[in-house]
Amino acid sequence: MLEEIGTNDQGDMIINIGPQHPSTHGVLHLVITLNGETVKKVEPHLGYIHRSIEKMCESLNYRQFIYVTSRMDYLSSHINNHACALCVEQGLQLEIPSRAQVIRVLLDELTRIASHQLWWGALAMDLGAFTPFFYAFREREMINEIMEETCGARLTMNYIVPGGLMMDVHPDFQRKVKAFLVQFRSKIHEYDELVTGNVIFQSRTKGVGILSKEDAISYGCTGPTGRGSGVSCDIRKLYPYEIYQQLQFDEVLEQGGDSFARYKVRIGEMIQSMNIIEQLIDNIPEGDFQAKTKAVLKLPKGDFYSRVETARGELGVYIISEGGTTPYRIKFRSPGFSNLSALDHMSRGGKIGDLMATMGTLDLVIPDIDR
Amino acid sequence: MISLESLNRALQHWLQSTLGDPWAYLVMCVLVGLAAITLFAVLGLALVYMERKVAALMQIRMGPNRVGPKGIFQTSADTLKLVMKEGLTPDGADKFLFNFAPFLVMIAAMLVLAPIAFARNFQIWDLNIGVLYVAAVSSIAVIGILMAGWSSNNKYSLLGAMRSAAQIVSYELSAGLAILSIVVLAGSLRISDIIASQADGWWIIKGHVPALIAFVIFLIAVTAETNRAPFDLAEAESELTAGFHTEYSGMKFALFFLAEYINIFIGCAIGATLFFGGWMPFHIGHWEAFNRVMDYIPSSLWFLGKTLFLIFLIMWFRWTFPRLRVDQLLNLEWKYLLPISMINLLFITLMAILGWHL
Amino acid sequence: MTNEALKIKMEGLLPGAAFEEGTAWLTLQTVPEEFKAFATQLRSDPDLLFDYLFCLTAVDWKTHFTVVYHFSSTVYRHTLVVKVKLDKNDPAIDTVSELWRTAEFHEREAYDLMGISFTGHPDMRRLFMTADHVGYPLRKDYEDPVNMIKL
């Protein structure tokens, strides 16, 4: 690829953004073609953190492979585990105790809030404002502490196992979650005051990185990226899993399709996630946290596909089983991968600053893309 | 009472009586030079420390607190680290321009120091076109930045330098017009005259709303000219990694860094001089008793206080706002600030002619 | 459309297609020659409108390859799985990247890791591996003595 770097025959400048760059949030490598400050083409080069998780999973059994998936989208590792567990349970046709279901959903939503908080801080940083990052981390730290107590880890939870949970929640769980809700509800107005209402922020994001509804569907954009373009794609609503059917929450939809719309969707989602947690936190049923399973899990021959809504969009886990203890082939349909494919389309014709705003609101997590 | 003015007088007197005229003058020049360099070093350390503490205050964290009491030696330690670092010159760079650029930026910053009045009758050079000199010399810095960006032979640097050039050239206009409005009111370009004209009240109060508008425009322009957030497009770390100084390391980088803070100090000192009366204490018209009380506070403290307040404002901007986009930056200047400041200048001229100011 | 109605429709569109039994979503198998025309139908037929390709992957069955497409419609919310059987020695199939833009990246991934070549793809290069890499890592017969650790 070296010969691409320099200037092309139209006199456009070709710049490498990444693999080490402050706003690619990881080892993403973009080769962008610039005419002055205007972006003409964005070409992602991937693979810097590709570990071939799909290949690794082929030699791991159905209990082991879940731990590897925490390392895909590390900001919603809990939800990744959840998706894998759901797929295995679907194959085994297991009934999950309701206590485990409720706790899974609670932790999913906490993970979603934590992920969106990190995104919020990082987006502001991409746009040149450092301060919001610290405000986001103030509340995120509380979630991390809850996770640490309950799961024993702050980032890669590995708490969900096929059949339920690895262990019961910490006795302090309910109290701490409630404390977090009180704190976050009282502080979320600061998020709006600091960033949302800011004139510069709005002018940086409104009308920037526009993705139409048709394109969003065609590019397979899901999650807040798709919903910012008006595509109803919340798996929790469309194909409810666990207990989402019984919960009262709204799918946040914006019609703008620009970076600001995606921003508003994520802010709205944090509030919806809080609503979900509030409905559940006092109603955790008593009972087992794990269904009875065999020591060695064997999936019947066939295809199994599970879909969940991570913080970034639709995560699909596709297991092809030959009846053994390990999957014959496993495929993770990661949301970031599809969302990234739309980046070129969205950022053409904008300025370099717009590219950063677009990339920031796509909320890319590189290990999720590279897997 | 000991003041900078009396110290200065005493020193001058002693030198002249012991050395005679030409030698005394030469020694004085050397001393002034040394004092300026010392001031720069102290300012650099103090302002970086202040920036970090202000940032910490805005960002609900502690800031430096390990090296020395309350971390006051943190910046000294950082400087030591930068001095020890190797100053790399990239292979593809234009060696002479690359190494010269940081010094040019620094020299431009140093030159502007000359006409600034630090206290009553305490000024390096009270030349009759003081304000014009400041406006003219401070724009030399852009050449240094362009040089740095071009000679680095790095595309990020080049983009950063181009942005910086466009930005500084544009914002120079508004800054100049804002300065001009006070010159119109004061009737002189000489810094000491401008300060003397504020003996019965600062221009920001005497000049009514137009002076306030001019002040706001001046503050925006200074922020832009010093390449500070929200106008830090030349560095734009999330877009261009570090902009024009991407390839610089060690002491050469430190010079750019230092020049930025010196430029902030000078910009704010000029702002304090023009709009807040420089070292002039807070006086109200003919309230003699009140004015006397105010005079008890040393004039150097007045100057420093006002300047630090303005610096704090600029730091506040930086830690609050996101960065503008390059086209928005130029739109803001050419479509809003420039017309506003032109009309504002007309108002101020009218005010000065009709004597409406206080 | 329910699975049954979808099945009847599919039998009309693609006579001779083999349906898999016991799956949650209607799953059918076809051959690469018929696939492109069939896919165009899926995308544009007003009763089907499969506008959302949510998963595209390839499987190495040692004797042959299959490319698995998961289609869904954002209008009717029905889902269809299409499996296309490819030859072991020369796995090639027409691209669908102009019908579903998301296929552009997914096909590049399948090419990179499984060695399926998608004819007509606008930018058929390796996506994760370097351009000079030999072999396709997700194939069952792939061997890398240095980087692969056998458990």
PDB file of C-alpha atoms in Angstrom, chain A residues 20-22, chain B residues 145 148-149 152 154-161 163-164 227 232-248 253 256 260 323:
ATOM      1  CA  GLN A  20      -2.037   5.515  15.729  1.00  0.00           C
ATOM      2  CA  HIS A  21      -4.135   8.622  15.850  1.00  0.00           C
ATOM      3  CA  PRO A  22      -5.940  10.286  18.749  1.00  0.00           C
TER       4      PRO A  22
ATOM      5  CA  ILE B 145       4.483  28.742  12.285  1.00  0.00           C
ATOM      6  CA  ALA B 148       7.664  25.047  10.970  1.00  0.00           C
ATOM      7  CA  GLY B 149       4.791  23.488   9.088  1.00  0.00           C
ATOM      8  CA  SER B 152       8.710  19.565   8.643  1.00  0.00           C
ATOM      9  CA  ASN B 154       4.812  16.301   7.071  1.00  0.00           C
ATOM     10  CA  LYS B 155       1.275  16.598   5.760  1.00  0.00           C
ATOM     11  CA  TYR B 156      -0.255  17.088   9.163  1.00  0.00           C
ATOM     12  CA  SER B 157       2.179  19.909   9.840  1.00  0.00           C
ATOM     13  CA  LEU B 158       1.486  21.493   6.489  1.00  0.00           C
ATOM     14  CA  LEU B 159      -2.260  21.423   7.015  1.00  0.00           C
ATOM     15  CA  GLY B 160      -1.847  22.836  10.486  1.00  0.00           C
ATOM     16  CA  ALA B 161       0.417  25.624   9.274  1.00  0.00           C
ATOM     17  CA  ARG B 163      -4.851  26.667   8.865  1.00  0.00           C
ATOM     18  CA  SER B 164      -2.846  28.757  11.269  1.00  0.00           C
ATOM     19  CA  ASN B 227      -4.148  29.324  18.538  1.00  0.00           C
ATOM     20  CA  ASP B 232      -6.768  25.669  18.098  1.00  0.00           C
ATOM     21  CA  LEU B 233      -7.177  24.398  14.554  1.00  0.00           C
ATOM     22  CA  ALA B 234      -3.484  24.702  13.884  1.00  0.00           C
ATOM     23  CA  GLU B 235      -2.871  22.016  16.477  1.00  0.00           C
ATOM     24  CA  ALA B 236      -6.266  20.295  16.421  1.00  0.00           C
ATOM     25  CA  GLU B 237      -4.960  17.247  18.172  1.00  0.00           C
ATOM     26  CA  SER B 238      -7.962  15.065  17.324  1.00  0.00           C
ATOM     27  CA  GLU B 239      -7.649  15.914  13.621  1.00  0.00           C
ATOM     28  CA  LEU B 240      -4.023  16.697  12.876  1.00  0.00           C
ATOM     29  CA  THR B 241      -2.401  14.938  15.846  1.00  0.00           C
ATOM     30  CA  ALA B 242      -0.392  18.070  16.742  1.00  0.00           C
ATOM     31  CA  GLY B 243      -0.614  20.279  13.678  1.00  0.00           C
ATOM     32  CA  PHE B 244       2.391  22.388  12.866  1.00  0.00           C
ATOM     33  CA  HIS B 245       4.582  21.061  15.663  1.00  0.00           C
ATOM     34  CA  THR B 246       3.943  17.363  15.005  1.00  0.00           C
ATOM     35  CA  GLU B 247       7.607  16.705  14.202  1.00  0.00           C
ATOM     36  CA  TYR B 248       9.124  18.779  16.983  1.00  0.00           C
ATOM     37  CA  PHE B 253       8.817  21.813  21.029  1.00  0.00           C
ATOM     38  CA  PHE B 256       6.618  26.605  20.721  1.00  0.00           C
ATOM     39  CA  GLU B 260       2.066  30.103  23.144  1.00  0.00           C
ATOM     40  CA  ARG B 323     -13.227  23.269  18.487  1.00  0.00           C
TER      41      ARG B 323
END
